[in-house]
Coordinates of C-alpha atoms in Angstrom, one line a residue:
M1 CA -129.1 29.5 -30.0
V2 CA -128.6 25.8 -30.0
L3 CA -125.0 25.5 -31.3
I4 CA -123.6 28.7 -29.7
T5 CA -125.1 27.6 -26.3
A6 CA -123.6 24.1 -26.6
V7 CA -120.1 25.5 -27.1
R8 CA -120.5 28.2 -24.5
D9 CA -121.6 25.6 -22.0
Y10 CA -118.4 23.6 -22.6
V11 CA -116.2 26.6 -22.1
N12 CA -118.1 27.6 -18.9
R13 CA -117.6 24.1 -17.5
M14 CA -113.9 24.1 -18.4
L15 CA -113.2 27.4 -16.6
Q16 CA -115.7 27.8 -13.7
D17 CA -114.7 24.8 -11.6
I18 CA -111.0 25.6 -11.6
S19 CA -110.3 28.4 -9.1
G20 CA -107.4 30.8 -9.3
M21 CA -105.3 32.3 -12.1
K22 CA -105.4 30.4 -15.3
V23 CA -103.8 30.2 -18.7
L24 CA -106.0 28.9 -21.5
I25 CA -104.0 27.0 -24.2
L26 CA -105.7 26.4 -27.5
D27 CA -104.6 25.1 -31.0
S28 CA -105.2 26.7 -34.4
E29 CA -108.7 25.1 -34.6
T30 CA -110.1 25.4 -31.1
V31 CA -109.1 29.0 -31.0
S32 CA -111.7 29.6 -33.6
A33 CA -114.3 27.5 -31.8
V34 CA -113.8 29.5 -28.6
S35 CA -113.4 33.0 -30.1
V36 CA -116.8 33.0 -31.8
V37 CA -118.7 32.3 -28.6
Y38 CA -116.6 33.9 -25.9
S39 CA -115.2 37.4 -25.7
Q40 CA -111.9 38.3 -24.1
S41 CA -113.6 40.3 -21.3
E42 CA -115.7 37.2 -20.5
L43 CA -112.5 35.1 -20.3
L44 CA -111.0 37.7 -17.9
Q45 CA -114.1 37.3 -15.6
K46 CA -113.2 33.6 -15.4
E47 CA -109.7 34.5 -14.2
V48 CA -108.1 33.6 -17.5
F49 CA -105.1 36.0 -17.7
L50 CA -103.3 34.5 -20.6
V51 CA -104.5 32.8 -23.8
E52 CA -101.7 31.0 -25.7
L53 CA -101.4 28.7 -28.7
V54 CA -100.2 25.2 -28.0
D55 CA -97.2 25.4 -30.4
S56 CA -95.9 28.7 -29.0
I57 CA -96.3 27.4 -25.4
S58 CA -94.2 24.4 -26.4
M59 CA -91.3 26.7 -27.4
S60 CA -91.2 28.7 -24.1
K61 CA -89.3 27.4 -21.1
E62 CA -90.2 30.1 -18.5
P63 CA -91.7 28.5 -15.4
M64 CA -95.2 29.8 -14.3
S65 CA -96.1 27.5 -11.4
H66 CA -98.6 30.2 -10.0
L67 CA -100.8 29.6 -13.1
K68 CA -103.1 26.6 -13.8
A69 CA -103.0 25.4 -17.4
V70 CA -106.3 24.7 -19.0
Y71 CA -105.7 23.0 -22.4
F72 CA -108.5 22.8 -24.9
I73 CA -107.1 21.1 -28.0
R74 CA -108.0 18.6 -30.8
P75 CA -106.9 15.0 -30.1
M76 CA -104.3 15.0 -32.9
A77 CA -101.0 13.1 -32.8
E78 CA -98.9 16.3 -32.9
N79 CA -100.9 17.9 -30.0
I80 CA -100.4 14.7 -27.9
Q81 CA -96.6 14.9 -28.6
R82 CA -96.5 18.6 -27.6
L83 CA -98.3 17.7 -24.3
R84 CA -95.8 14.9 -23.7
R85 CA -92.9 17.3 -23.9
Q86 CA -94.8 19.8 -21.6
L87 CA -95.5 17.1 -19.0
A88 CA -91.9 15.9 -19.0
S89 CA -90.8 19.3 -17.6
P90 CA -94.0 21.1 -16.4
R91 CA -94.1 24.9 -16.5
F92 CA -97.4 25.3 -14.7
G93 CA -98.7 24.3 -11.3
E94 CA -101.6 22.2 -12.6
Y95 CA -102.7 20.8 -15.9
H96 CA -106.4 20.4 -16.8
L97 CA -106.7 18.7 -20.2
F98 CA -109.8 19.0 -22.3
F99 CA -110.0 17.5 -25.8
S100 CA -112.5 18.7 -28.5
N101 CA -113.2 15.2 -29.8
I102 CA -112.9 11.5 -29.0
L103 CA -109.5 10.4 -27.6
K104 CA -108.1 7.0 -28.6
D105 CA -107.2 4.6 -25.8
T106 CA -103.5 4.7 -26.9
Q107 CA -103.5 8.5 -26.5
I108 CA -104.8 8.2 -23.0
H109 CA -102.1 5.7 -22.1
I110 CA -99.4 8.1 -23.6
L111 CA -100.7 11.0 -21.4
A112 CA -100.8 8.8 -18.3
D113 CA -97.3 7.5 -18.9
S114 CA -96.0 11.1 -19.5
D115 CA -97.4 12.5 -16.2
E116 CA -94.5 11.5 -14.0
H117 CA -94.7 14.7 -12.0
E118 CA -98.4 14.1 -11.3
V119 CA -99.5 17.6 -12.4
V120 CA -102.5 16.5 -14.5
Q121 CA -105.7 17.0 -12.5
Q122 CA -108.2 15.9 -15.1
V123 CA -108.6 14.6 -18.7
Q124 CA -112.0 15.2 -20.4
E125 CA -113.7 15.2 -23.8
F126 CA -115.7 18.3 -24.6
Y127 CA -117.2 18.0 -28.1
A128 CA -116.7 21.5 -29.5
D129 CA -114.8 20.4 -32.7
F130 CA -116.6 22.9 -34.9
V131 CA -117.0 26.7 -35.2
A132 CA -120.5 27.8 -34.3
V133 CA -120.7 31.1 -36.3
D134 CA -124.5 31.5 -35.8
P135 CA -127.1 29.7 -33.7
C136 CA -127.9 27.2 -36.5
H137 CA -124.8 27.5 -38.7
F138 CA -121.4 25.9 -38.2
T139 CA -118.2 25.5 -40.2
L140 CA -115.1 23.3 -40.0
N141 CA -112.8 25.9 -41.6
I142 CA -110.9 23.2 -43.6
P143 CA -108.1 24.9 -45.4
S144 CA -107.7 22.5 -48.4
N145 CA -111.4 22.8 -49.2
Y146 CA -110.9 22.1 -52.9
L147 CA -110.2 18.4 -52.4
Y148 CA -113.9 17.5 -52.6
M149 CA -113.7 18.2 -56.4
L150 CA -110.9 15.6 -57.0
P151 CA -111.2 11.8 -57.6
V152 CA -110.2 9.8 -54.5
A153 CA -107.4 8.1 -56.4
M154 CA -105.6 11.3 -57.2
D155 CA -104.5 12.1 -53.6
P156 CA -105.6 9.2 -51.3
S157 CA -103.8 10.3 -48.1
N158 CA -104.9 14.0 -48.2
M159 CA -108.4 12.8 -49.2
Q160 CA -108.5 10.4 -46.2
H161 CA -107.4 13.3 -43.9
Y162 CA -110.1 15.6 -45.4
C163 CA -112.9 13.0 -44.9
D164 CA -111.7 12.1 -41.4
R165 CA -111.8 15.8 -40.4
I166 CA -115.4 16.1 -41.7
V167 CA -116.6 12.9 -39.9
D168 CA -114.9 14.2 -36.7
G169 CA -116.7 17.6 -37.0
I170 CA -120.1 16.0 -37.7
A171 CA -119.7 13.5 -34.8
A172 CA -118.8 16.4 -32.4
V173 CA -122.0 18.3 -33.4
F174 CA -124.2 15.3 -32.6
L175 CA -122.3 14.5 -29.4
A176 CA -122.8 18.2 -28.4
L177 CA -126.6 17.9 -29.2
K178 CA -126.7 14.4 -27.6
R179 CA -128.3 12.8 -30.6
R180 CA -127.7 9.9 -33.0
P181 CA -129.1 10.5 -36.5
I182 CA -130.4 8.6 -39.4
V183 CA -128.0 9.4 -42.3
R184 CA -128.8 10.1 -46.0
Y185 CA -126.5 11.4 -48.7
Q186 CA -126.7 12.8 -52.3
R187 CA -126.5 9.9 -54.7
T188 CA -124.5 11.6 -57.4
S189 CA -121.6 12.5 -55.0
D190 CA -118.9 9.9 -54.2
I191 CA -117.4 12.0 -51.4
A192 CA -120.9 12.6 -49.8
K193 CA -121.4 8.8 -49.9
R194 CA -118.0 8.1 -48.4
I195 CA -118.5 10.6 -45.5
A196 CA -122.0 9.2 -44.9
Q197 CA -120.7 5.6 -44.7
D198 CA -117.8 6.6 -42.3
T199 CA -120.2 8.6 -40.1
V200 CA -122.6 5.7 -39.7
K201 CA -119.6 3.3 -39.0
L202 CA -118.4 5.6 -36.3
M203 CA -121.8 6.3 -34.7
Y204 CA -123.3 2.8 -35.0
Q205 CA -120.3 0.5 -34.7
Q206 CA -116.9 1.9 -33.5
E207 CA -118.4 4.3 -30.8
S208 CA -122.0 3.0 -30.6
G209 CA -121.9 3.3 -26.7
L210 CA -121.0 6.9 -26.8
F211 CA -123.8 7.7 -29.2
D212 CA -126.4 5.7 -27.3
F213 CA -128.6 8.6 -26.2
R214 CA -132.2 8.4 -25.0
R215 CA -134.2 7.7 -28.1
T216 CA -136.5 10.4 -29.5
E217 CA -139.8 9.4 -31.1
V218 CA -138.4 10.1 -34.6
S219 CA -134.6 10.0 -35.1
P220 CA -132.9 13.2 -36.2
L221 CA -131.8 13.3 -39.9
L222 CA -128.2 14.0 -41.1
L223 CA -128.3 14.8 -44.8
I224 CA -124.9 15.1 -46.5
L225 CA -124.8 17.2 -49.7
D226 CA -122.2 18.2 -52.2
R227 CA -121.5 21.9 -53.0
R228 CA -121.4 21.0 -56.7
D229 CA -125.2 20.4 -56.7
D230 CA -125.7 24.1 -56.4
P231 CA -122.7 26.0 -57.8
V232 CA -124.9 29.1 -58.5
T233 CA -125.4 30.3 -54.9
P234 CA -121.7 30.9 -54.1
L235 CA -121.2 32.7 -57.5
L236 CA -123.9 35.4 -56.9
N237 CA -123.5 38.9 -55.4
Q238 CA -125.4 39.3 -52.1
W239 CA -127.7 42.0 -50.9
T240 CA -128.5 41.1 -47.3
Y241 CA -126.2 42.4 -44.6
Q242 CA -124.2 39.4 -43.3
A243 CA -123.9 37.8 -46.7
M244 CA -122.9 41.1 -48.3
V245 CA -120.2 41.9 -45.8
H246 CA -118.7 38.4 -46.4
E247 CA -119.0 38.8 -50.2
L248 CA -117.5 42.2 -50.5
I249 CA -115.1 42.5 -47.5
G250 CA -114.8 39.0 -46.0
I251 CA -115.7 37.6 -42.6
Q252 CA -113.5 35.0 -40.8
D253 CA -114.7 33.6 -37.5
N254 CA -117.1 36.5 -37.1
K255 CA -114.3 39.0 -37.5
V256 CA -114.0 41.6 -40.3
D257 CA -110.5 42.8 -41.3
L258 CA -110.8 46.5 -42.2
R259 CA -107.0 47.3 -42.2
N260 CA -107.2 48.0 -46.0
V261 CA -110.1 50.5 -45.5
G262 CA -108.9 54.1 -45.4
K263 CA -107.5 55.5 -42.2
L264 CA -109.4 53.9 -39.3
P265 CA -108.5 54.2 -35.6
K266 CA -106.6 51.1 -34.3
D267 CA -109.6 49.7 -32.4
Q268 CA -111.7 49.6 -35.6
Q269 CA -109.2 47.9 -37.9
E270 CA -110.7 44.5 -37.0
V271 CA -114.4 44.4 -35.9
V272 CA -116.6 41.6 -34.6
L273 CA -119.9 40.8 -36.3
S274 CA -121.6 38.4 -34.0
S275 CA -125.3 37.8 -33.7
D276 CA -124.6 36.6 -30.1
Q277 CA -122.8 39.8 -29.0
D278 CA -124.3 42.6 -31.2
A279 CA -128.0 43.4 -30.9
F280 CA -128.1 45.6 -33.9
F281 CA -126.4 43.0 -36.1
R282 CA -128.7 40.3 -34.7
A283 CA -131.8 42.3 -35.7
N284 CA -130.4 43.3 -39.2
M285 CA -128.1 40.5 -40.4
Y286 CA -130.8 39.2 -42.8
E287 CA -132.2 42.5 -43.9
N288 CA -131.8 44.0 -47.4
F289 CA -129.0 46.6 -48.1
G290 CA -131.5 49.4 -48.6
D291 CA -133.2 48.7 -45.2
I292 CA -129.8 48.5 -43.5
G293 CA -129.0 52.1 -44.5
M294 CA -132.3 53.3 -43.0
N295 CA -131.8 51.4 -39.8
I296 CA -128.2 52.6 -39.3
K297 CA -129.4 56.2 -39.8
R298 CA -132.0 55.6 -37.0
M299 CA -129.2 54.1 -34.8
V300 CA -127.0 57.2 -35.5
D301 CA -129.8 59.5 -34.6
E302 CA -130.5 57.7 -31.3
F303 CA -126.8 57.8 -30.5
Q304 CA -126.6 61.6 -31.2
Q305 CA -129.5 62.2 -28.9
I306 CA -127.6 60.3 -26.1
A307 CA -124.4 62.2 -26.9
K308 CA -126.2 65.5 -26.8
S309 CA -127.8 64.7 -23.4
N310 CA -124.3 63.8 -22.1
Q311 CA -122.9 67.2 -23.1
N312 CA -125.3 68.8 -20.6
I313 CA -124.3 66.8 -17.6
Q314 CA -124.7 68.5 -14.3
T315 CA -122.4 67.6 -11.4
I316 CA -125.3 65.7 -9.9
D317 CA -125.5 63.5 -13.1
M318 CA -121.8 62.9 -13.3
A319 CA -121.8 59.7 -11.1
K320 CA -124.6 58.3 -13.2
F321 CA -122.8 59.1 -16.4
V322 CA -119.6 57.4 -15.1
D323 CA -121.6 54.3 -14.3
N324 CA -123.1 54.2 -17.8
Y325 CA -119.9 55.2 -19.6
P326 CA -118.8 51.7 -20.6
E327 CA -122.2 51.2 -22.2
Y328 CA -121.9 54.6 -23.9
R329 CA -118.4 53.6 -25.2
K330 CA -119.7 50.3 -26.5
M331 CA -122.6 52.0 -28.3
H332 CA -120.2 54.5 -29.8
G333 CA -118.0 51.7 -31.1
N334 CA -121.0 49.8 -32.5
V335 CA -122.4 52.8 -34.4
S336 CA -118.9 53.5 -35.9
K337 CA -118.5 49.9 -36.9
H338 CA -121.8 49.6 -38.8
V339 CA -121.4 53.0 -40.4
T340 CA -117.9 52.1 -41.6
L341 CA -119.1 48.7 -43.0
V342 CA -122.0 50.2 -44.9
T343 CA -120.0 53.1 -46.2
E344 CA -117.2 50.8 -47.5
M345 CA -119.7 48.4 -49.2
S346 CA -121.6 51.3 -50.9
K347 CA -118.2 52.4 -52.3
I348 CA -117.5 48.9 -53.6
V349 CA -121.0 48.6 -55.1
E350 CA -120.5 51.9 -57.0
E351 CA -116.9 51.1 -58.1
R352 CA -117.7 47.7 -59.5
K353 CA -121.2 48.7 -60.8
L354 CA -122.6 45.8 -58.9
M355 CA -126.2 46.8 -59.2
L356 CA -126.0 46.5 -63.0
V357 CA -124.0 43.2 -62.7
S358 CA -126.3 41.7 -60.1
Q359 CA -129.5 42.4 -62.1
T360 CA -128.2 40.2 -64.9
E361 CA -126.9 37.6 -62.4
Q362 CA -130.3 37.3 -60.8
E363 CA -132.0 37.0 -64.3
L364 CA -129.5 34.2 -65.2
A365 CA -130.2 32.4 -61.9
C366 CA -134.0 32.7 -61.8
N367 CA -135.5 33.3 -65.2
G368 CA -135.3 31.8 -68.6
G369 CA -134.7 33.6 -71.9
Q370 CA -131.4 32.5 -73.4
G371 CA -131.3 35.2 -76.2
A372 CA -131.8 38.1 -73.8
A373 CA -129.3 36.6 -71.3
F374 CA -126.6 36.2 -74.0
E375 CA -127.1 39.9 -75.0
A376 CA -127.0 41.1 -71.4
V377 CA -123.8 39.1 -70.6
T378 CA -122.1 40.2 -73.9
N379 CA -122.9 43.9 -73.1
L380 CA -121.4 43.6 -69.6
I381 CA -118.2 41.9 -70.9
N382 CA -117.8 44.8 -73.3
N383 CA -118.4 47.3 -70.6
E384 CA -115.0 48.7 -69.5
A385 CA -116.3 49.6 -66.0
I386 CA -116.9 45.9 -65.2
S387 CA -114.1 44.0 -63.5
D388 CA -112.5 40.8 -64.9
F389 CA -113.7 39.0 -61.8
D390 CA -117.3 40.0 -62.4
R391 CA -117.1 39.1 -66.1
L392 CA -115.9 35.6 -65.2
R393 CA -118.7 35.1 -62.8
L394 CA -121.3 36.2 -65.3
V395 CA -120.0 33.8 -68.0
M396 CA -120.0 30.9 -65.4
L397 CA -123.6 31.6 -64.5
Y398 CA -124.6 31.7 -68.2
A399 CA -122.6 28.5 -68.8
L400 CA -124.3 26.6 -65.9
R401 CA -127.7 27.7 -67.2
Y402 CA -127.4 27.2 -70.9
E403 CA -124.6 24.7 -71.4
K404 CA -126.9 22.4 -73.4
E405 CA -129.0 25.0 -75.1
S406 CA -126.4 27.2 -76.8
P407 CA -122.9 25.7 -77.1
V408 CA -122.0 28.0 -80.0
Q409 CA -122.9 31.2 -78.1
L410 CA -121.1 29.8 -75.1
M411 CA -117.9 29.5 -77.1
Q412 CA -118.3 33.1 -78.3
L413 CA -118.5 34.2 -74.7
F414 CA -115.4 32.2 -73.8
N415 CA -113.5 33.9 -76.6
K416 CA -114.7 37.3 -75.7
L417 CA -113.8 36.7 -72.1
A418 CA -110.3 35.6 -73.0
S419 CA -109.8 38.7 -75.2
K420 CA -111.1 41.2 -72.6
S421 CA -109.7 39.7 -69.4
A422 CA -105.9 39.6 -69.2
K423 CA -106.0 37.4 -66.1
Y424 CA -108.5 34.9 -67.4
K425 CA -107.4 31.3 -66.9
P426 CA -108.5 29.3 -69.9
G427 CA -110.5 26.3 -69.2
L428 CA -111.8 27.4 -65.8
V429 CA -115.4 27.7 -66.9
Q430 CA -115.2 24.3 -68.7
F431 CA -113.7 22.8 -65.5
L432 CA -116.7 24.1 -63.6
L433 CA -119.1 22.5 -66.1
K434 CA -117.2 19.2 -65.8
Q435 CA -117.5 19.4 -62.0
A436 CA -121.0 20.8 -61.6
G437 CA -122.7 20.7 -65.0
V438 CA -126.2 19.5 -65.5
D439 CA -125.2 15.9 -65.9
K440 CA -123.5 15.9 -62.5
R441 CA -126.3 17.5 -60.5
T442 CA -129.2 15.8 -58.5
G443 CA -131.4 18.7 -57.6
D444 CA -133.6 20.8 -59.9
L445 CA -131.2 23.8 -59.7
F446 CA -133.0 26.1 -62.2
G447 CA -136.5 24.8 -61.5
N448 CA -136.9 23.5 -65.1
R449 CA -136.9 19.7 -64.6
D450 CA -139.8 19.2 -62.2
L451 CA -143.4 20.1 -63.1
L452 CA -144.1 21.6 -59.7
N453 CA -141.1 23.9 -59.9
I454 CA -141.9 24.9 -63.5
A455 CA -145.4 25.9 -62.4
R456 CA -144.0 27.8 -59.4
N457 CA -141.6 29.7 -61.6
M458 CA -144.4 30.6 -64.0
A459 CA -146.5 31.9 -61.1
R460 CA -143.6 33.9 -59.8
G461 CA -143.0 35.4 -63.3
L462 CA -146.7 36.4 -63.6
K463 CA -146.8 37.9 -60.1
G464 CA -143.5 39.8 -60.4
V465 CA -140.9 39.9 -57.7
E466 CA -140.6 42.3 -54.8
N467 CA -136.9 42.9 -55.1
V468 CA -135.1 42.1 -58.3
Y469 CA -131.7 41.8 -56.5
T470 CA -132.9 39.1 -54.0
Q471 CA -135.2 37.0 -56.0
H472 CA -132.8 34.0 -56.0
Q473 CA -133.4 31.2 -53.6
P474 CA -130.7 28.6 -52.9
L475 CA -131.4 25.0 -53.9
L476 CA -131.3 24.3 -50.2
F477 CA -134.7 26.0 -49.8
Q478 CA -136.3 23.3 -52.0
T479 CA -134.4 20.6 -50.2
M480 CA -135.8 21.8 -46.8
E481 CA -139.3 22.1 -48.2
S482 CA -139.1 18.5 -49.5
I483 CA -137.9 17.3 -46.1
G484 CA -140.8 19.2 -44.4
K485 CA -143.3 17.5 -46.7
S486 CA -141.6 14.1 -46.5
R487 CA -140.9 14.3 -50.3
L488 CA -137.1 13.9 -50.4
R489 CA -136.8 11.0 -52.9
D490 CA -135.0 7.9 -51.6
I491 CA -133.6 7.3 -55.0
D492 CA -131.8 10.7 -55.1
Y493 CA -130.9 10.7 -51.4
P494 CA -130.4 7.1 -50.2
Y495 CA -130.2 6.0 -46.6
I496 CA -127.0 4.4 -45.3
G497 CA -127.3 0.9 -43.8
N498 CA -130.7 -0.4 -42.5
H499 CA -131.6 2.7 -40.6
F500 CA -134.6 4.3 -42.1
Q501 CA -136.7 7.3 -41.1
Q502 CA -140.1 6.6 -39.4
G503 CA -142.1 9.7 -40.0
R504 CA -141.0 13.3 -40.4
P505 CA -137.9 14.3 -38.5
Q506 CA -138.0 17.2 -36.0
E507 CA -134.3 17.9 -36.1
V508 CA -132.3 18.0 -39.3
V509 CA -128.6 18.7 -39.8
I510 CA -127.7 19.4 -43.4
F511 CA -123.9 19.2 -44.1
I512 CA -122.5 20.6 -47.4
V513 CA -119.2 19.1 -48.4
G514 CA -117.4 22.0 -50.2
G515 CA -118.8 24.7 -48.0
T516 CA -121.9 26.8 -47.2
T517 CA -122.9 30.4 -47.9
H518 CA -124.4 33.0 -45.7
E519 CA -127.3 33.2 -48.2
E520 CA -128.1 29.6 -47.3
S521 CA -127.7 30.2 -43.5
R522 CA -130.2 33.0 -43.8
C523 CA -132.5 30.6 -45.7
V524 CA -132.2 28.1 -42.7
A525 CA -132.8 30.8 -40.1
L526 CA -135.9 32.0 -41.9
Q527 CA -137.2 28.4 -42.3
N528 CA -136.7 27.9 -38.5
T529 CA -139.0 30.9 -37.7
N530 CA -141.8 29.3 -39.8
N531 CA -143.0 27.0 -37.0
S532 CA -142.9 24.1 -39.4
G533 CA -142.1 21.8 -36.4
I534 CA -138.6 21.0 -37.8
R535 CA -135.4 22.6 -36.5
F536 CA -132.7 22.8 -39.3
I537 CA -129.0 23.2 -38.6
L538 CA -126.6 24.0 -41.5
G539 CA -122.9 23.0 -41.6
G540 CA -120.1 22.8 -44.1
T541 CA -116.3 22.5 -44.6
A542 CA -115.9 26.2 -45.1
I543 CA -118.0 29.4 -45.5
L544 CA -117.8 30.5 -49.1
N545 CA -118.0 33.8 -50.9
S546 CA -117.5 34.0 -54.7
K547 CA -113.7 34.6 -54.3
R548 CA -113.2 31.6 -52.1
F549 CA -115.4 29.4 -54.4
L550 CA -113.4 30.4 -57.5
R551 CA -110.1 30.0 -55.6
D552 CA -111.1 26.4 -54.6
L553 CA -112.1 25.8 -58.3
E554 CA -108.7 27.0 -59.5
E555 CA -106.8 24.9 -57.0
A556 CA -108.7 21.8 -58.0
Q557 CA -108.1 22.6 -61.7
R558 CA -104.3 23.0 -60.9
A559 CA -104.2 19.7 -59.0
A560 CA -106.1 17.9 -61.7
R561 CA -103.8 19.2 -64.4
S562 CA -100.6 18.3 -62.5
S563 CA -101.9 14.8 -61.9
T564 CA -102.0 12.1 -64.6
S565 CA -105.6 11.3 -63.6
V566 CA -108.3 12.7 -65.8
V567 CA -111.0 14.6 -64.1

């Protein structure tokens, strides 16, 4: 529970030492950081009677001197200006200021000069500048996530802002963990190198005192990767619970928006899927779709038993029932939530014929055989039941696998796709190859470069796979294996500066510029249960599903076209 616990501890420390009625004031980023680890009922228990966003608080003039204001915001220039205006004519009795990252000295002076009414009680840095969606998975929710695909020269100021935000997020994670890492990066990625250099500069030069924690025997490792090294994982359909919900419906800050799903009661139009707050989800988030159906049926049966026993309540049991009623209501809501999600996903799978599509996707991702793959993709493009979106993904997967082997057949697929899909944007598959084709990648994505991987794939082919829909393993799995066996090649993943790893690290943070997937976070969670002696944490700029990945690709293509630079 390492990341969730770290952020929860910060929120606890903010709220528990301030007695009386409070208003919690957040910004658009810290609201995500707090909401994934703390429920509204928990906030109420801490006497927080109002949660507001810093920009809306700035607009209101109504005095509330009976409330104590607890600010938890990022130390950005616009937030400091909003605070200045608030402190010039204070609305609240007390101001307790907490910042999610390192404050500059100039910002502290501005705040001190602004506090003419002496209402500020404390100013502290609490490093929760990231969203801890799962115990070992965090995201930075960066909106303009496509920028990592563009050359630096194309948009220098936006690119600087993007890199700064990533460095801030990574720094906050290590400050929360009280560690200073050795840093490595993916050699083929300019942006990974830049972020690695800026991170080392911050941790070992600009703020070296802040990061001077008690040394561990072997320093932790921070490995910075580029999403383009594995473009296959975010393109695939998913068949495990959490990943599948995000792929087919969408999860944002552990919340699922179900307003477009039939006629649901108001309290079920947005549901929370949190491994921290929902025991059923925690036990099943990495399970296969088929098993989920069975487990939900078991949960429904258990609930019906409880509901039946509640119908026979005698007067003597009434008090006991009333005591247990909140728990009963919670269980009822939980059962309905999971039944709704699985029902909706089954409907989408059927409508889009995803079992058929996914079988070919997995073959493209995991097995050779170009002729059979071409035929399978052609048949699916010709199948009227297959959506344009799924056709595009299939052609992209084929292109990534066979760009060098069959250029002629690849052109045939491009033409077929253009004739079948009215919304097809010409050049998008070619743009993907330019960004993440075989010449740009470091890792052995399809297991056909490295002798060890070729042997492993042959063995798997002979043995057969347990489940045809979940045979794919992200490239990240190989990377973690290499770290565990001290086989991550220095030439492919250089160190920054003169800080080198002495022995195998026990803590590893892998950060993917361009975003992570829930399939990868599952891979990390399973690796952490293997007792390998290494604890892995995964982080990224966003959490992707195939829609978001393609949207980022389209935005990067649009930006590249509108610029005079050649990508």
